[in-house]
Short mmCIF file of C-alpha atoms and ligand atoms in Angstrom, two decimals:
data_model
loop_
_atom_site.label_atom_id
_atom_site.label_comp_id
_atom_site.label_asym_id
_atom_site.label_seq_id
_atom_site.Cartn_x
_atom_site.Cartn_y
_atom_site.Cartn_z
CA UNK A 1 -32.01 -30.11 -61.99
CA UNK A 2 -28.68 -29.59 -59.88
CA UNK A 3 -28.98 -30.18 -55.96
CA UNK A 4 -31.33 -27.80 -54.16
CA UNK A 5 -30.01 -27.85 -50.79
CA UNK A 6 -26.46 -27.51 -49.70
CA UNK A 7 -23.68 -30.04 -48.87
CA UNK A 8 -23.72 -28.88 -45.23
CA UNK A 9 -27.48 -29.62 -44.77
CA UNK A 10 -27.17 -33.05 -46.58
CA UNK A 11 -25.18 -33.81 -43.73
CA UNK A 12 -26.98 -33.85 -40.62
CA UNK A 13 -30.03 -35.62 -40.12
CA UNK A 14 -34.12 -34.48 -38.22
CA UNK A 15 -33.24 -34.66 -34.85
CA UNK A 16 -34.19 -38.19 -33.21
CA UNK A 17 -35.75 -36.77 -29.92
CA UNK A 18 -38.39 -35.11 -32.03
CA UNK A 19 -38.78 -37.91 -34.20
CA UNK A 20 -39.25 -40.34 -30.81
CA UNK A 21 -41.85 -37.19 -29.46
CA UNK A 22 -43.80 -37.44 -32.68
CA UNK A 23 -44.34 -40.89 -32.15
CA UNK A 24 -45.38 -40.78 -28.63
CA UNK A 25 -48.31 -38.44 -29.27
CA UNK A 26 -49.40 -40.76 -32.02
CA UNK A 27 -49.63 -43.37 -29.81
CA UNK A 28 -50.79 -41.56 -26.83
CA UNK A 29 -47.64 -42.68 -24.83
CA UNK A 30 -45.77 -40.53 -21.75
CA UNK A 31 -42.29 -38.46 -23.13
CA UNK A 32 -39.78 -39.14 -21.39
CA UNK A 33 -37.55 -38.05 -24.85
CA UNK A 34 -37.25 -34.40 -25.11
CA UNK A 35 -35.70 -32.31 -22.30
CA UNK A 36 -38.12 -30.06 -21.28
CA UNK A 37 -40.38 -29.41 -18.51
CA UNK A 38 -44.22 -30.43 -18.60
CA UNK A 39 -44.79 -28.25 -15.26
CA UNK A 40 -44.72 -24.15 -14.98
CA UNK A 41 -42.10 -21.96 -15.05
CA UNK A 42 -41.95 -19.94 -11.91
CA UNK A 43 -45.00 -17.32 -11.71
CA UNK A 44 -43.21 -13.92 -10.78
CA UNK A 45 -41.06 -14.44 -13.88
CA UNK A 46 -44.48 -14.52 -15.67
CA UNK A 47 -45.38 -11.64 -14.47
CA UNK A 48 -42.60 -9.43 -14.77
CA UNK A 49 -43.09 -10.59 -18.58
CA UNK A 50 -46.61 -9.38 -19.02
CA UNK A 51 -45.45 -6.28 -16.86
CA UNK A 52 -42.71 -5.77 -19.55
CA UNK A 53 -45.30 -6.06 -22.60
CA UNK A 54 -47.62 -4.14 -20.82
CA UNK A 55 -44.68 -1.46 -20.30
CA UNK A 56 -44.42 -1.63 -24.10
CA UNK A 57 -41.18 -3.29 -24.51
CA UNK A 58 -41.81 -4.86 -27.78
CA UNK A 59 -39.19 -3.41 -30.08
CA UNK A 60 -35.30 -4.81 -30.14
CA UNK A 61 -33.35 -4.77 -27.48
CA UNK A 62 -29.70 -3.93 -27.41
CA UNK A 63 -28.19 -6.54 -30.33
CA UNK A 64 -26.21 -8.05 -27.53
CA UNK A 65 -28.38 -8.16 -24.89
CA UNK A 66 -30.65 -5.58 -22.80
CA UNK A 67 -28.76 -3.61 -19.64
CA UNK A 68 -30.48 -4.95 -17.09
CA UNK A 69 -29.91 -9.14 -18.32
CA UNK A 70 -26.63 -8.30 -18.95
CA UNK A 71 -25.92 -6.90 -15.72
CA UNK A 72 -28.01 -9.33 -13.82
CA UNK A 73 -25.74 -12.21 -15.95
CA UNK A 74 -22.51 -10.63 -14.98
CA UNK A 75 -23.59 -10.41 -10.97
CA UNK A 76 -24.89 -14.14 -10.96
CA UNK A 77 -22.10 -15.63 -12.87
CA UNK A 78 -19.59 -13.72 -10.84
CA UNK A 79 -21.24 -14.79 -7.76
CA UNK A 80 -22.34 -18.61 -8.66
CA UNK A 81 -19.67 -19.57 -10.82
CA UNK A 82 -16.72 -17.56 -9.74
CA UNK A 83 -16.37 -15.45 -13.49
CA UNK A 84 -14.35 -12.06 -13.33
CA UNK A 85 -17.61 -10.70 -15.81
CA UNK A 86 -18.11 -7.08 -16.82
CA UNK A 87 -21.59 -6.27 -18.27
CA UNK A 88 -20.71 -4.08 -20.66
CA UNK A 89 -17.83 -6.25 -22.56
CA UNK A 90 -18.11 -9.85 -22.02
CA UNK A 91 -22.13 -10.56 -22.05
CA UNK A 92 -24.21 -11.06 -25.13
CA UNK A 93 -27.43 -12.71 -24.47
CA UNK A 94 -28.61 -15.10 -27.25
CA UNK A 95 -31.57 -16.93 -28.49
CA UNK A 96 -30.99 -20.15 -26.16
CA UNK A 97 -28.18 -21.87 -25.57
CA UNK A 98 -28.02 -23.42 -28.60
CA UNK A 99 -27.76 -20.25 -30.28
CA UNK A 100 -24.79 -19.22 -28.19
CA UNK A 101 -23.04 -22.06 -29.01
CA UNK A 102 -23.42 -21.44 -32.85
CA UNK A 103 -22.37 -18.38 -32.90
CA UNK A 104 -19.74 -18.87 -30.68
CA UNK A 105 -18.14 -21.50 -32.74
CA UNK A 106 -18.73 -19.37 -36.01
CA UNK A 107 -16.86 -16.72 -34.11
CA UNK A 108 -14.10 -18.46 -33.05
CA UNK A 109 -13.21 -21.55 -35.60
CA UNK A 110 -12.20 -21.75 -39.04
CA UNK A 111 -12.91 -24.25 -42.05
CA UNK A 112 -10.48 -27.22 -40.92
CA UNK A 113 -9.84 -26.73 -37.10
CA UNK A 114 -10.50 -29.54 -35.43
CA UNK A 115 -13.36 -29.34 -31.65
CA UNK A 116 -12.68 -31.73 -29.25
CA UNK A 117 -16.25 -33.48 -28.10
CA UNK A 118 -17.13 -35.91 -25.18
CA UNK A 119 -19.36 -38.66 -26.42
CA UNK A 120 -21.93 -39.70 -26.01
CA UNK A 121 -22.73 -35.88 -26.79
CA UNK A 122 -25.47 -33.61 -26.81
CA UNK A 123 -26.66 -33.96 -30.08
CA UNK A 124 -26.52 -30.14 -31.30
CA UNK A 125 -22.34 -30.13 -31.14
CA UNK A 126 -21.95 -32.29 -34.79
CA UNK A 127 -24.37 -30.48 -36.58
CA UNK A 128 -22.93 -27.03 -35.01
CA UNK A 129 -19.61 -28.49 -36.10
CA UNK A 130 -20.89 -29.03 -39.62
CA UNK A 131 -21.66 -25.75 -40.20
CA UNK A 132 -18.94 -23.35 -38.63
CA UNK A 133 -16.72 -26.00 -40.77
CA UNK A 134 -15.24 -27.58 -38.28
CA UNK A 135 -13.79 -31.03 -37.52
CA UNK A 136 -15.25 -32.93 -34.49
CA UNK A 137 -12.65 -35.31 -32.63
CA UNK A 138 -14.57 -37.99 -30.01
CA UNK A 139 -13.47 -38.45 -27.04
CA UNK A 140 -15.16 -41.42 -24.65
CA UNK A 141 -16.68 -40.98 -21.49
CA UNK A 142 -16.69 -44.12 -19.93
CA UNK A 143 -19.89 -46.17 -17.55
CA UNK A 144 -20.45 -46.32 -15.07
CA UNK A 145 -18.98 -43.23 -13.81
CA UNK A 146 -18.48 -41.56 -17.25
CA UNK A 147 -14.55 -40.70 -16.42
CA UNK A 148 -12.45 -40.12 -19.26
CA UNK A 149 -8.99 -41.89 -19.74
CA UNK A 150 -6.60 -38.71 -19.31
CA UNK A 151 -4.34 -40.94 -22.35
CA UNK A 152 -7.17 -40.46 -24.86
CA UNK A 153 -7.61 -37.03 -24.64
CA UNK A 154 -4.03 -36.09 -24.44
CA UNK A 155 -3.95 -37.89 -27.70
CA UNK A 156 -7.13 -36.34 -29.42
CA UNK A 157 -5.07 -32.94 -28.90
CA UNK A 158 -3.03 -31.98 -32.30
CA UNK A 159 -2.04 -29.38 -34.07
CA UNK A 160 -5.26 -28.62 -35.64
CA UNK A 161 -7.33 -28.87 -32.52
CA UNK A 162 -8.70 -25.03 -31.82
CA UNK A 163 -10.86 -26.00 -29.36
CA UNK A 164 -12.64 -28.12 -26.59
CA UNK A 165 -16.26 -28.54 -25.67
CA UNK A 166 -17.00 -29.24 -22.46
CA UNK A 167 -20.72 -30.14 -21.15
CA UNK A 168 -21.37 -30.17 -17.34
CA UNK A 169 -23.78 -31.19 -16.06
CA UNK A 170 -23.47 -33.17 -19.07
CA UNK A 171 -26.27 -34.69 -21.03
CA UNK A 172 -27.20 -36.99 -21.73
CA UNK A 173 -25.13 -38.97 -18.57
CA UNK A 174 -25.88 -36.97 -15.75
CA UNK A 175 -22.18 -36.70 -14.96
CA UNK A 176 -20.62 -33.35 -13.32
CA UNK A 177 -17.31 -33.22 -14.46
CA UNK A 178 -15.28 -32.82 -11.32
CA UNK A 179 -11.76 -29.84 -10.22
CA UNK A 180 -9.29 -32.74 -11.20
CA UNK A 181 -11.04 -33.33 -14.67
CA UNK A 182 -11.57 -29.80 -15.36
CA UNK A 183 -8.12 -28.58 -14.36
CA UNK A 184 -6.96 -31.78 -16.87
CA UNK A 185 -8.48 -30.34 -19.58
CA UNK A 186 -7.28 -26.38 -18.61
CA UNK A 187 -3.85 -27.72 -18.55
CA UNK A 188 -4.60 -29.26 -22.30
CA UNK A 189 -6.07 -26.35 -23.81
CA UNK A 190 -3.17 -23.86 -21.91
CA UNK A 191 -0.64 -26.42 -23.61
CA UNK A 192 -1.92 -26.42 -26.94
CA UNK A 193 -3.43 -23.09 -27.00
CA UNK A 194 -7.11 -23.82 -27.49
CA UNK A 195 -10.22 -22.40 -26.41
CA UNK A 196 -12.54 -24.51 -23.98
CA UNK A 197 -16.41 -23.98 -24.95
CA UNK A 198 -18.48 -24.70 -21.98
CA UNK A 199 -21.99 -25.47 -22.02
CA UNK A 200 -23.19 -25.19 -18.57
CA UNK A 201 -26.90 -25.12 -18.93
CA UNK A 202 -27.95 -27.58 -16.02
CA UNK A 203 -25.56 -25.71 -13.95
CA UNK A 204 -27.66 -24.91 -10.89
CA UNK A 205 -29.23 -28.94 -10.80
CA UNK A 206 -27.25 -31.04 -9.22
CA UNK A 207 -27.62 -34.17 -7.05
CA UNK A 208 -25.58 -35.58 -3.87
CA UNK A 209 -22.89 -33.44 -3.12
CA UNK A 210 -21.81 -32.92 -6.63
CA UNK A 211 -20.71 -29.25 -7.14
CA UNK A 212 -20.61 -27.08 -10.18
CA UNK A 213 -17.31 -25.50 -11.15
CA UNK A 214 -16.70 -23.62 -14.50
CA UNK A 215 -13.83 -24.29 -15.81
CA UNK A 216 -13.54 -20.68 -16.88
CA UNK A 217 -12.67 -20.07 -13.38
CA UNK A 218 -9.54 -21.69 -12.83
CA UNK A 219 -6.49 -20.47 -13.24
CA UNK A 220 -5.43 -18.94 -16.93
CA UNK A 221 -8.64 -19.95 -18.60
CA UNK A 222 -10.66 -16.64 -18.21
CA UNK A 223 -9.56 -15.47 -21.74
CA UNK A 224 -9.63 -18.93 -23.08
CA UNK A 225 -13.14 -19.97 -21.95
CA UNK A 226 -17.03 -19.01 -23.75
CA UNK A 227 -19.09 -19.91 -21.35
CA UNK A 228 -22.52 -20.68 -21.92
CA UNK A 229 -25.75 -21.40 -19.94
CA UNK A 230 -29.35 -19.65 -19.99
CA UNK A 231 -33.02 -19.75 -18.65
CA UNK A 232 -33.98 -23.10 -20.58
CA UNK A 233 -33.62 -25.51 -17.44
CA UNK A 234 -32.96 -23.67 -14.41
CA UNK A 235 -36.17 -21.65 -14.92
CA UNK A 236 -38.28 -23.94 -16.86
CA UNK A 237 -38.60 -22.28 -19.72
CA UNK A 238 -37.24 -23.25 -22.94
CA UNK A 239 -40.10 -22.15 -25.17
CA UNK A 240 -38.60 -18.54 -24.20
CA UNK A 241 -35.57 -18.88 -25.93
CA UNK A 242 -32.98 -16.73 -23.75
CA UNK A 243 -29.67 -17.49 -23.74
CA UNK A 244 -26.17 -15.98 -23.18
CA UNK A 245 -22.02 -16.90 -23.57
CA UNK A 246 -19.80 -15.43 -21.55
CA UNK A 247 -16.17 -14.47 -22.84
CA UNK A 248 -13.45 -12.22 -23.37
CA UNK A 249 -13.82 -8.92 -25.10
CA UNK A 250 -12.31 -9.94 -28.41
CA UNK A 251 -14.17 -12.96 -28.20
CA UNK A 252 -17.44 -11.12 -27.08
CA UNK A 253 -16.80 -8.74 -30.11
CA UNK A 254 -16.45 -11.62 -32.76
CA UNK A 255 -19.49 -13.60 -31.24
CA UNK A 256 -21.72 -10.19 -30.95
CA UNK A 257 -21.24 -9.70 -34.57
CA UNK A 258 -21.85 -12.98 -35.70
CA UNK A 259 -25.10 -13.44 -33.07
CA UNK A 260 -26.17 -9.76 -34.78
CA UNK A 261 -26.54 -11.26 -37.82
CA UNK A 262 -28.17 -14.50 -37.50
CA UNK A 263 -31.16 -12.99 -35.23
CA UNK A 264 -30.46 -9.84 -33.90
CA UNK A 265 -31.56 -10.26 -30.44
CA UNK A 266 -33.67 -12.53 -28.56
CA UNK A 267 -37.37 -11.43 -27.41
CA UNK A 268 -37.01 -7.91 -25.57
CA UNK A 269 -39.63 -8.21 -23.03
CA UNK A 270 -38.63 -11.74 -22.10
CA UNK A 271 -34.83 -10.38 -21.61
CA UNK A 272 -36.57 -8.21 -18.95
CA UNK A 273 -38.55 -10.80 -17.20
CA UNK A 274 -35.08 -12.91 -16.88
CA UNK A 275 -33.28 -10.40 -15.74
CA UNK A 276 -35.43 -10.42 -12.04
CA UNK A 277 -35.40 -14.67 -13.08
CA UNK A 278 -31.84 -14.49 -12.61
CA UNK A 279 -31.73 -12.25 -9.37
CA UNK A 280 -34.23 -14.72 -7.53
CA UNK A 281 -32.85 -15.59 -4.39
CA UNK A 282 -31.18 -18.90 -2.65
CA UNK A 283 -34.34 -20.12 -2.09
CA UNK A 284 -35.56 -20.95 -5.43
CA UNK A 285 -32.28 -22.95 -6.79
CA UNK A 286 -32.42 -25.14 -3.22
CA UNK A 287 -35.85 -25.89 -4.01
CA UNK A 288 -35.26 -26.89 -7.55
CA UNK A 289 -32.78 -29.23 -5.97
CA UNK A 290 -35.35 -30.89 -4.01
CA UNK A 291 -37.40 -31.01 -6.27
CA UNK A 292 -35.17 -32.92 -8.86
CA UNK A 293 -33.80 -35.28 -7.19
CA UNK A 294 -36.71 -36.50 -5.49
CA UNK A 295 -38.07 -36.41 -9.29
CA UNK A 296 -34.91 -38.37 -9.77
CA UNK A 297 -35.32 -40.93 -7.36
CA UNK A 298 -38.69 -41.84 -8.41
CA UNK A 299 -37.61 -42.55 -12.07
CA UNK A 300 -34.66 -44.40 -10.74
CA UNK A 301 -36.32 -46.63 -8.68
CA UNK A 302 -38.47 -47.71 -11.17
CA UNK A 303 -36.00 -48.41 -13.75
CA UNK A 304 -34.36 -50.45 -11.60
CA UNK A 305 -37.18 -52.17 -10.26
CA UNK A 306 -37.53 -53.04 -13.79
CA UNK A 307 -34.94 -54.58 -14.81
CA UNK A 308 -32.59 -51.46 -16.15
CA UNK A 309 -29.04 -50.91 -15.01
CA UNK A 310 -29.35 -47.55 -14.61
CA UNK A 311 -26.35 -44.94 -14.53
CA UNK A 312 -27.71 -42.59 -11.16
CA UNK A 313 -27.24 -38.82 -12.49
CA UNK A 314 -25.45 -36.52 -10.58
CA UNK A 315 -26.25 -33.69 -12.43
CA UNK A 316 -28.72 -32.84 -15.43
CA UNK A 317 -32.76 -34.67 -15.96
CA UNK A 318 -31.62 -37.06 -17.58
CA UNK A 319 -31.28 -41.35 -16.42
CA UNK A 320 -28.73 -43.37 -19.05
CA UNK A 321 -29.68 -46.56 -18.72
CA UNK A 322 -27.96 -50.19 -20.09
CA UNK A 323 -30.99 -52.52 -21.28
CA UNK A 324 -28.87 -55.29 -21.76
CA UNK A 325 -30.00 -57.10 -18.70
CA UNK A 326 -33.53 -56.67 -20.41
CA UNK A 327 -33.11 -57.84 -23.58
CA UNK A 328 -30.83 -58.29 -26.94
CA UNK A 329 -32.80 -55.69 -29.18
CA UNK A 330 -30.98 -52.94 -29.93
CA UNK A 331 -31.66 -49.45 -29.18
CA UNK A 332 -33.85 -48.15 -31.58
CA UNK A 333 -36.37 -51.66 -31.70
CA UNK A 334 -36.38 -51.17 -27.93
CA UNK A 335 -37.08 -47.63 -27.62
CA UNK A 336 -39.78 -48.28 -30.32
CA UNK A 337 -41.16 -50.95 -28.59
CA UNK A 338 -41.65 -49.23 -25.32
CA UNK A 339 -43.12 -46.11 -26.76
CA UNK A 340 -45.94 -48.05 -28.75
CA UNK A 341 -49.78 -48.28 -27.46
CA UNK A 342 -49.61 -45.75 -24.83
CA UNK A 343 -46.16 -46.76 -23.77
CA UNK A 344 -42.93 -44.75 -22.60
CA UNK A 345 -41.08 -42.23 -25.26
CA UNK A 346 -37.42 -42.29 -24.19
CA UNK A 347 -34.27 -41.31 -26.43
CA UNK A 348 -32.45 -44.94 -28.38
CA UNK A 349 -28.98 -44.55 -27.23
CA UNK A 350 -26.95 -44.22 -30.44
CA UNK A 351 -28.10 -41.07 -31.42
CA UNK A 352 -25.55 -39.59 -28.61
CA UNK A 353 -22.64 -41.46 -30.82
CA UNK A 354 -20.90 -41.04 -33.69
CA UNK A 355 -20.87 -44.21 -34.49
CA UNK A 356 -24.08 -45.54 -33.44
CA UNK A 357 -22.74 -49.33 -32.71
CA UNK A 358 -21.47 -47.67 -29.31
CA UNK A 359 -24.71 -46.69 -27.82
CA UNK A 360 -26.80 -49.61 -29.17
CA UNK A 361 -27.32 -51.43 -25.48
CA UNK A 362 -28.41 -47.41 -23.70
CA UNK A 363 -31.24 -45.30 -23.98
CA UNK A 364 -31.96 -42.61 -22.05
CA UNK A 365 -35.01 -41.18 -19.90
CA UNK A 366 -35.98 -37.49 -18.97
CA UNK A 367 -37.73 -36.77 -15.96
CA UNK A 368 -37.85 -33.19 -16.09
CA UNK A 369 -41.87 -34.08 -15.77
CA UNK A 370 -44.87 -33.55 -13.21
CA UNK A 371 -44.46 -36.45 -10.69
CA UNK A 372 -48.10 -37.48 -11.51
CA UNK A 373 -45.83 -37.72 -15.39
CA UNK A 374 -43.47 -39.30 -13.65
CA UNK A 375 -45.60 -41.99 -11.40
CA UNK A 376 -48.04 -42.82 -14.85
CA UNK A 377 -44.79 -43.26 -16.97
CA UNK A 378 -43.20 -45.85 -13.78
CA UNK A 379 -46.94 -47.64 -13.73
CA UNK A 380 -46.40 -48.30 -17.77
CA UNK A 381 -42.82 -49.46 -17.28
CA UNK A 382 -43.44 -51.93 -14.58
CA UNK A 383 -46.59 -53.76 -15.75
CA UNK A 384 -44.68 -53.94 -19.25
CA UNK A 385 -41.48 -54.63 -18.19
CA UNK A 386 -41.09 -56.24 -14.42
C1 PLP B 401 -26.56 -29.69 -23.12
C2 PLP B 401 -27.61 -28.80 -23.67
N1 PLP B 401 -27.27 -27.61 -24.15
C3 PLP B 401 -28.19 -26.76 -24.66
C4 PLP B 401 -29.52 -27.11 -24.71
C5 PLP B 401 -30.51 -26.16 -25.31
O1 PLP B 401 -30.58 -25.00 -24.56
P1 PLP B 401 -31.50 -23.77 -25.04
O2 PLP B 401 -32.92 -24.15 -24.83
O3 PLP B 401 -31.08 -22.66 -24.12
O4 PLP B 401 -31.18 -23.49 -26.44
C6 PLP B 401 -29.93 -28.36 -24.22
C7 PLP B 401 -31.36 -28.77 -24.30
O5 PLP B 401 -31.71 -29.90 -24.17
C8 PLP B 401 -28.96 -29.21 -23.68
O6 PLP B 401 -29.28 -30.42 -23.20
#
């Protein structure tokens, strides 16, 4: 019998997260491996769901995206992230984020064009790469501060590079790429004539006095920038899959028809609900603040009290941490060992590499989590580890 599945499928592997979540419930341990909240989303944006259902919005919505998201999109993202957005031809909401970015790349790459990617990487961007046909190009972001070396990325721009993607708040470091970085990498793509793909999902959590800029707003990059973010982490709700990318209108056109057909639309009533999600006021972003990083500094104390040099986030739920001061294992027989017998899920290191080698001394640790989660998953840690 010939092959049964394709060459593009054969060439990304089960996600490791999952595969490290799995394990944890076997073994009755606390995750602290998949991004996602273990506490409620915010209870008016319930409501205005059941309202919608109740109101008998159940059948699609607008391909692209229903009026009211789309115009509650363009008023935050003009506001928050300084965008020049029109509703009507720059907007298309999406299942998720990660469904943006897929059909953003389909709509904008060919076979052969090469996508510029920061590693260690969220691990969606190869596998998105794999099948819109393109070919990724690494570029490192360095501990303990992440920074790139302005040489290397120069160099990783050719010919056949179409575009860059740029993650920020980044996972999995935590780092917020600052004006001087991003205007680096504006100057790159103006010079070379390449689109920057920004994934700005953890846009509104941020630690310190780190500040979120999208790089869409400086200066020429409006019609070179798809920028992307959704409900997923700011409203704690990734089981609802809402989405959106944010981009020219010939971009906008290409993407809509390529989002059209691979599903259509995300979940109507749900596109309601997030469009009074999005026009919450000042209040509930400051909070979230507080409330991460004091989620934050819990984890990090522990892992240091442990042992862990730990890379402190600035943006993002995520803690990178270097276990070499805690032992020679590598990565995976680490992560495995701390998850086991009611231990600690956490994500081995290497999966955020192409080649794995690089992240075999890291893994990191969520702690988008309850801070009971959060205090029973420290408890573990230090009578294992300290
Ligand atoms: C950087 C990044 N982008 C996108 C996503 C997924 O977003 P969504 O749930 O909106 O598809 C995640 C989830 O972990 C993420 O970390």
């Amino acid at each position: 019998m010939r092959p049964q599945t394709s060459i593009k499928a054969a060439q990304f592997t089960e996600s490791v997260i999952r595969e490290m979540s799995r394990v944890c419930s076997e073994h009755g341990g606390v995750n602290l491996a998949q991004g996602f909240p273990d506490f409620a989303a915010p209870l008016e944006m319930k409501r205005a769901a059941i309202r919608a259902i109740e109101a008998d919005i159940n059948q699609y919505a607008v391909t692209w995206g229903a009026p009211r998201l789309r115009e509650a999109i363009a008023k935050r993202s003009s506001d928050y992230n300084r965008l020049d957005v029109d509703a009507q031809r720059n907007v298309t909401v999406c299942c998720g984020a990660t469904e943006a970015m897929i059909s953003a790349m389909l709509a904008v790459l060919n076979p052969g064009d090469e996508v510029i990617i920061f590693e260690p990487f969220y691990e969606n961007y190869g596998p998105d790469c794999v099948l819109s046909g393109a070919v990724p190009r690494y570029v490192s972001l360095r501990a303990p501060d992440w920074s790139f070396d302005k040489q290397e990325l120069e160099a990783a721009f050719g010919p056949r590079t179409r575009a860059i993607i740029v993650n920020t708040p980044h996972n999995p470091t935590g780092k917020v790429f600052d004006r001087g970085e991003l205007q680096q990498i504006a100057e790159l793509c103006r010079q070379h004539d390449c689109l920057a793909i920004t994934d700005e999902i953890y846009e509104y959590i941020l630690y310190d006095d780190s500040e979120h800029i999208s790089i869409g707003s400086l200066e020429g990059m409006a019609d070179r920038t798809i920028t992307i973010s959704g409900l997923s982490k700011t409203w704690s709700a990734t089981g609802w899959r809402i989405g959106w990318c944010i981009a020219s209108e010939e971009i906008t056109g290409a993407i809509r028809k390529v989002h059209d057909f691979l599903t259509v639309g995300a979940a109507a009533p749900l596109q309601e609900a997030a469009a009074d999600a999005l026009a919450f006021d000042s209040g509930y972003f400051d909070q979230l603040r507080v409330d991460y990083t004091r989620r934050r500094d819990l984890l990090l104390s522990a892992l240091t009290d442990c042992g862990f040099n730990a890379f402190t986030p600035r943006g993002a739920y995520y803690i990178m941490t270097d276990i070499r001061p805690l032992t020679e294992a590598d990565d995976k027989s680490f992560a495995m060992d701390l998850v086991r017998d009611g231990g600690v899920a956490t994500v081995p290191g290497s999966s955020f590499y192409a080649n794995p080698a690089d992240g075999s001394a890291i893994i990191r640790f969520c702690f988008s989590k309850e801070f009971a989660t959060l205090e029973r998953a420290a408890r573990i840690l230090r009578r294992r580890l300290s």
